[in-house]
JSON list of C-alpha atoms in Angstrom, two decimals:
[
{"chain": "E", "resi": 1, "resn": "UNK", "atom": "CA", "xyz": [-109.66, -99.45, -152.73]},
{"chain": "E", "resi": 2, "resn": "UNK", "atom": "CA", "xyz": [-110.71, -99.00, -149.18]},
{"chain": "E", "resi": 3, "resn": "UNK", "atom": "CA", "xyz": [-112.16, -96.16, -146.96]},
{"chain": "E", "resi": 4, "resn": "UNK", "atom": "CA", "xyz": [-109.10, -94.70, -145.41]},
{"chain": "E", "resi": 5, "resn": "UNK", "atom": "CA", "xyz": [-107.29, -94.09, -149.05]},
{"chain": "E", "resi": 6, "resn": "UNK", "atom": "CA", "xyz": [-110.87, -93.12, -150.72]},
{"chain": "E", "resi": 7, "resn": "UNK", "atom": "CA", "xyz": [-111.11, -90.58, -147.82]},
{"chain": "E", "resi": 8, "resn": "UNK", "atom": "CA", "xyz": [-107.88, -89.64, -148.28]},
{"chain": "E", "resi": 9, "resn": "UNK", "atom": "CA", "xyz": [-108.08, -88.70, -152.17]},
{"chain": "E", "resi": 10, "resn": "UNK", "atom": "CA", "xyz": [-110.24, -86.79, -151.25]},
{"chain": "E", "resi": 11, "resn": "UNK", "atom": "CA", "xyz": [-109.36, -85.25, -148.19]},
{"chain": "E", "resi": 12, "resn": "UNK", "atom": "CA", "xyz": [-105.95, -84.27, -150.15]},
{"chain": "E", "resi": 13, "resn": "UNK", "atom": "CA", "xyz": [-107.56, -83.01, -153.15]},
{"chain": "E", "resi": 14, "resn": "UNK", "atom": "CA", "xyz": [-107.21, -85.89, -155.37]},
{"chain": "E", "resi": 15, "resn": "UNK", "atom": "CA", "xyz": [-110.43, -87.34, -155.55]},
{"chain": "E", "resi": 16, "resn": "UNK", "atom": "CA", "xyz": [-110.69, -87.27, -159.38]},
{"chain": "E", "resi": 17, "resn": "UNK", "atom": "CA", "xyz": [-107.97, -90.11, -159.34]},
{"chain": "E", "resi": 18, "resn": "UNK", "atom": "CA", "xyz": [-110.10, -92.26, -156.87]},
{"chain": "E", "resi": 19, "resn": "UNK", "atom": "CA", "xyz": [-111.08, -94.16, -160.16]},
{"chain": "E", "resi": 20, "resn": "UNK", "atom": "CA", "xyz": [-107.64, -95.09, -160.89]},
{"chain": "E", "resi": 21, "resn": "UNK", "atom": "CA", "xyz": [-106.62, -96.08, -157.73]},
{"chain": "E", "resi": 22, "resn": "UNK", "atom": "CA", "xyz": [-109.40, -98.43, -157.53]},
{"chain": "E", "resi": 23, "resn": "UNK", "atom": "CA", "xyz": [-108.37, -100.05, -161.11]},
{"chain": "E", "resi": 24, "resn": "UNK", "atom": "CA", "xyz": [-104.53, -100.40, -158.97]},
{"chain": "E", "resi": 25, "resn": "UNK", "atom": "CA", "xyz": [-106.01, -102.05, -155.96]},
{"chain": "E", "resi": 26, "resn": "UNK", "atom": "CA", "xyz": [-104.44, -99.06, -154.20]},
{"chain": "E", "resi": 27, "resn": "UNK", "atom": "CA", "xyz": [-105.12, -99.53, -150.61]},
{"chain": "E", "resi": 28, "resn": "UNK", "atom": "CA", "xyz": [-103.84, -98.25, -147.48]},
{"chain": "E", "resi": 29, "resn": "UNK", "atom": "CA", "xyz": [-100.82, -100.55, -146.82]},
{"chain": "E", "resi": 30, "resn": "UNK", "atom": "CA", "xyz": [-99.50, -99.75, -150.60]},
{"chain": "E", "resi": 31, "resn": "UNK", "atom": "CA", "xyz": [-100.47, -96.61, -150.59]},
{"chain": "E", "resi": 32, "resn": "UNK", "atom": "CA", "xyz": [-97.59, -95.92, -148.45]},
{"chain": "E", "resi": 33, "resn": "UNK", "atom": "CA", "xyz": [-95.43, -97.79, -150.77]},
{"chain": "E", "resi": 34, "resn": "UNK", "atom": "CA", "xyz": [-95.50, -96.27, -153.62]},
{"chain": "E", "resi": 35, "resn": "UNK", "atom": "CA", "xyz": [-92.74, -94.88, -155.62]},
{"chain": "E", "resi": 36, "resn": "UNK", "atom": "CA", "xyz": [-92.32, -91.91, -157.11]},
{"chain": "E", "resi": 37, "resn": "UNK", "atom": "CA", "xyz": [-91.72, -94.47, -160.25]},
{"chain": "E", "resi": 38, "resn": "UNK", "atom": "CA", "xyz": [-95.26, -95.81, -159.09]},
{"chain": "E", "resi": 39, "resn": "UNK", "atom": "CA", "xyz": [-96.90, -92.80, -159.77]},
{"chain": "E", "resi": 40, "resn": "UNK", "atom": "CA", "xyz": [-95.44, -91.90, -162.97]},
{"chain": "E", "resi": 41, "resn": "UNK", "atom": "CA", "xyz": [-98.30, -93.89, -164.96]},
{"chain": "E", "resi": 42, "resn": "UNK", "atom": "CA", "xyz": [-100.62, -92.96, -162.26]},
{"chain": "E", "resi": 43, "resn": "UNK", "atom": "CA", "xyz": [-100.39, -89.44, -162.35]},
{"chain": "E", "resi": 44, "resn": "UNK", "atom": "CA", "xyz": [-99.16, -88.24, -165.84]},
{"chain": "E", "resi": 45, "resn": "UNK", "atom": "CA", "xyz": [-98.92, -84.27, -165.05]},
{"chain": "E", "resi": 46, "resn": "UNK", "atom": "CA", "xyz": [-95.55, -83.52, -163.01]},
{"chain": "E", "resi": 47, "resn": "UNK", "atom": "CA", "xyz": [-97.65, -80.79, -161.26]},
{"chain": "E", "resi": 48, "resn": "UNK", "atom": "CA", "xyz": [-99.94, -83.35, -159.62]},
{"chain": "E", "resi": 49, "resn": "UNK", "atom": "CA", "xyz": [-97.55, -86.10, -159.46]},
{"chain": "E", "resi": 50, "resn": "UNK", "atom": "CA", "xyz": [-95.49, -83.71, -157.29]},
{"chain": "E", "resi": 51, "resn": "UNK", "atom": "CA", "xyz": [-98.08, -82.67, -155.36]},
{"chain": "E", "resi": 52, "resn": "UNK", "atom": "CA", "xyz": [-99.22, -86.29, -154.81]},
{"chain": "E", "resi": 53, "resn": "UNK", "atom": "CA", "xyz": [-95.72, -86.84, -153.52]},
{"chain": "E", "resi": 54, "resn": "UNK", "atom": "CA", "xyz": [-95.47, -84.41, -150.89]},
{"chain": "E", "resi": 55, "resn": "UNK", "atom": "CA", "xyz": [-99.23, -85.17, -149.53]},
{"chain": "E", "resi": 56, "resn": "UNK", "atom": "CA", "xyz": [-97.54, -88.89, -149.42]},
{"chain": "E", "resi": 57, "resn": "UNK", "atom": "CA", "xyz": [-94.70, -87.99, -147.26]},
{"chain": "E", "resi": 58, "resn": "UNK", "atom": "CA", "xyz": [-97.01, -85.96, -145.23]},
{"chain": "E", "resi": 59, "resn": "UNK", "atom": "CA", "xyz": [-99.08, -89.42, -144.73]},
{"chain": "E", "resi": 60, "resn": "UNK", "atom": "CA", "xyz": [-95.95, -91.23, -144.27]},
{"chain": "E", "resi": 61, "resn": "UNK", "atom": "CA", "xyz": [-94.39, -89.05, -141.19]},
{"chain": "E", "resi": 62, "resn": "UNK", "atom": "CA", "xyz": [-97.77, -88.67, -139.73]},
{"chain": "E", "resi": 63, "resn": "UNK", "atom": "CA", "xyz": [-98.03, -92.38, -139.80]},
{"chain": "E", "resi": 64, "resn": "UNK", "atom": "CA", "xyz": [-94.36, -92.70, -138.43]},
{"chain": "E", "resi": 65, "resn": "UNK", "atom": "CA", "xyz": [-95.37, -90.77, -135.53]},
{"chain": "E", "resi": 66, "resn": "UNK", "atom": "CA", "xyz": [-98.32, -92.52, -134.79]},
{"chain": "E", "resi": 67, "resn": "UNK", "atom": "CA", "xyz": [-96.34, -95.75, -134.77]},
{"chain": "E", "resi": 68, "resn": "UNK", "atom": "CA", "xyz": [-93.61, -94.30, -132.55]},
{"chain": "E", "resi": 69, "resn": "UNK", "atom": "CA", "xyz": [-96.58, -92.85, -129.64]},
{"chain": "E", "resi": 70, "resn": "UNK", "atom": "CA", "xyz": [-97.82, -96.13, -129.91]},
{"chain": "E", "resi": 71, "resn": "UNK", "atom": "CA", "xyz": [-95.33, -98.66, -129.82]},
{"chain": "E", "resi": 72, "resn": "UNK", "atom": "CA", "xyz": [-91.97, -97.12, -128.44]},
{"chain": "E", "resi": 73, "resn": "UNK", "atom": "CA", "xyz": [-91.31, -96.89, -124.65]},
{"chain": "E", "resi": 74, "resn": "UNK", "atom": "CA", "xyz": [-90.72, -92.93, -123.62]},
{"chain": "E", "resi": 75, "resn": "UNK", "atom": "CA", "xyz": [-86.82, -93.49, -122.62]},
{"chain": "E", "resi": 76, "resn": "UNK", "atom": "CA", "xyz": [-83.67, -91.22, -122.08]},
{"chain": "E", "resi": 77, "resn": "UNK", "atom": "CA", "xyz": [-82.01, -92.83, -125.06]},
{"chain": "E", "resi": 78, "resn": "UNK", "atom": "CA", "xyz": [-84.80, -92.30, -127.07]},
{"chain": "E", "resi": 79, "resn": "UNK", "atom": "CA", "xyz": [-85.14, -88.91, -126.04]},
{"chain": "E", "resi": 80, "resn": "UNK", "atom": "CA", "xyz": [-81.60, -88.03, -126.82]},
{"chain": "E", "resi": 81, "resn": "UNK", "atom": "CA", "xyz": [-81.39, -89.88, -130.34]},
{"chain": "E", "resi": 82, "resn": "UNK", "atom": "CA", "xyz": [-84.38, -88.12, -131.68]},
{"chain": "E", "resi": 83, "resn": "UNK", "atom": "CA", "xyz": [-84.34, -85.71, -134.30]},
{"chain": "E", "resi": 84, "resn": "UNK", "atom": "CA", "xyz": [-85.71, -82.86, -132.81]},
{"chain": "E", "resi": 85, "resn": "UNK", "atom": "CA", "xyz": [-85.71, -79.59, -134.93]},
{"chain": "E", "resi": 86, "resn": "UNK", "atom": "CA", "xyz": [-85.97, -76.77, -132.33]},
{"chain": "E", "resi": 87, "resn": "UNK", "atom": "CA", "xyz": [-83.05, -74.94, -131.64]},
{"chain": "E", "resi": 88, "resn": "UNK", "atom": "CA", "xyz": [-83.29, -75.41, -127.73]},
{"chain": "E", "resi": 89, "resn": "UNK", "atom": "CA", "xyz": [-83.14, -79.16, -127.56]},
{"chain": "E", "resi": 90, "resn": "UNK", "atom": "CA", "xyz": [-82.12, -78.77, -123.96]},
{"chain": "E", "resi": 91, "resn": "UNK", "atom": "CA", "xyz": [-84.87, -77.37, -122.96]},
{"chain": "E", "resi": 92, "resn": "UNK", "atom": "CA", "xyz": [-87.24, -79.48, -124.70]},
{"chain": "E", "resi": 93, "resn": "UNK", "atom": "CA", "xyz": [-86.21, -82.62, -123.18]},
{"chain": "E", "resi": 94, "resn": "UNK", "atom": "CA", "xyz": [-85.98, -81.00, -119.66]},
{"chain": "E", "resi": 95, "resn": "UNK", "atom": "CA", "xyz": [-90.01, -80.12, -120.13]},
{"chain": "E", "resi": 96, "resn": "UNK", "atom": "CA", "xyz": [-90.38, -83.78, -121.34]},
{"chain": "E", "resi": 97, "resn": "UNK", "atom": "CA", "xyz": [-88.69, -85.25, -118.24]},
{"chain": "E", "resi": 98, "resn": "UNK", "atom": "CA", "xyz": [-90.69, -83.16, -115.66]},
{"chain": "E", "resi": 99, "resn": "UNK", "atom": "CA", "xyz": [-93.75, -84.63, -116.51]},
{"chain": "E", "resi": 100, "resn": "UNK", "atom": "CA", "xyz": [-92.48, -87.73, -115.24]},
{"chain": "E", "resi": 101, "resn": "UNK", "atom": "CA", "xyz": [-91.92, -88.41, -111.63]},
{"chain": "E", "resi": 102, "resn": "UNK", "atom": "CA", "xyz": [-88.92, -90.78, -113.00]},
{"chain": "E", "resi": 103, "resn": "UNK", "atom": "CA", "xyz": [-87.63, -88.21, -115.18]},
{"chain": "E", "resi": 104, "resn": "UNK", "atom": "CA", "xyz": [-87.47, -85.31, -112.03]},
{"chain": "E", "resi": 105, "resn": "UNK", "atom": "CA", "xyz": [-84.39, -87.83, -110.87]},
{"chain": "E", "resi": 106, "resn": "UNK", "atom": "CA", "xyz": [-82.77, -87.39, -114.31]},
{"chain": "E", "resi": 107, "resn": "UNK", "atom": "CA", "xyz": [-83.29, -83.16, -114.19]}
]
């Protein structure tokens, strides 16, 4: 097991299962793959397994959006195909596009 998904266990309140994990060679590339199949023998108590699966998609959206800053060019088709869940979208890529000098053009 390495740092990131020992730190994480424990960050997430799961620490006690940082024994197990190690015995899976859970890491943090798998980590994110796991299924909620995956963590049936894992995690034997529905209560935690649930748990563990929410804290999971937490990890995996936070990760999405790290990916997405990092590696996807800010663009108006991006903009407009992204799921945004405020209920003045309008207005929310207007404040986007005046913080770029292109993007005053656009407005």
């Amino acid at each position: 097991m390495d740092e990131f998904t020992k730190n994480w266990l424990n960050d997430v309140g799961f620490k006690h299962l940082a024994n197990k994990f190690e015995e899976e060679e859970i890491n943090e590339n798998n980590l994110l793959l796991l299924t909620e199949s995956m963590l049936v023998s894992l995690i034997p108590k529905m209560g935690q397994r649930a748990s563990m699966i929410n804290e999971l998609e937490k990890l995996k959206k936070s990760k999405e959006a790290i990916q997405f800053e990092n590696k996807t060019p800010l663009t108006i088709e991006s903009l407009l195909n992204m799921d945004i869940v405020i209920e003045e979208k309008d207005n929310f890529i207007k404040s986007i596009l005046e913080q770029y000098q292109d993007g005053l053009f656009i407005i």
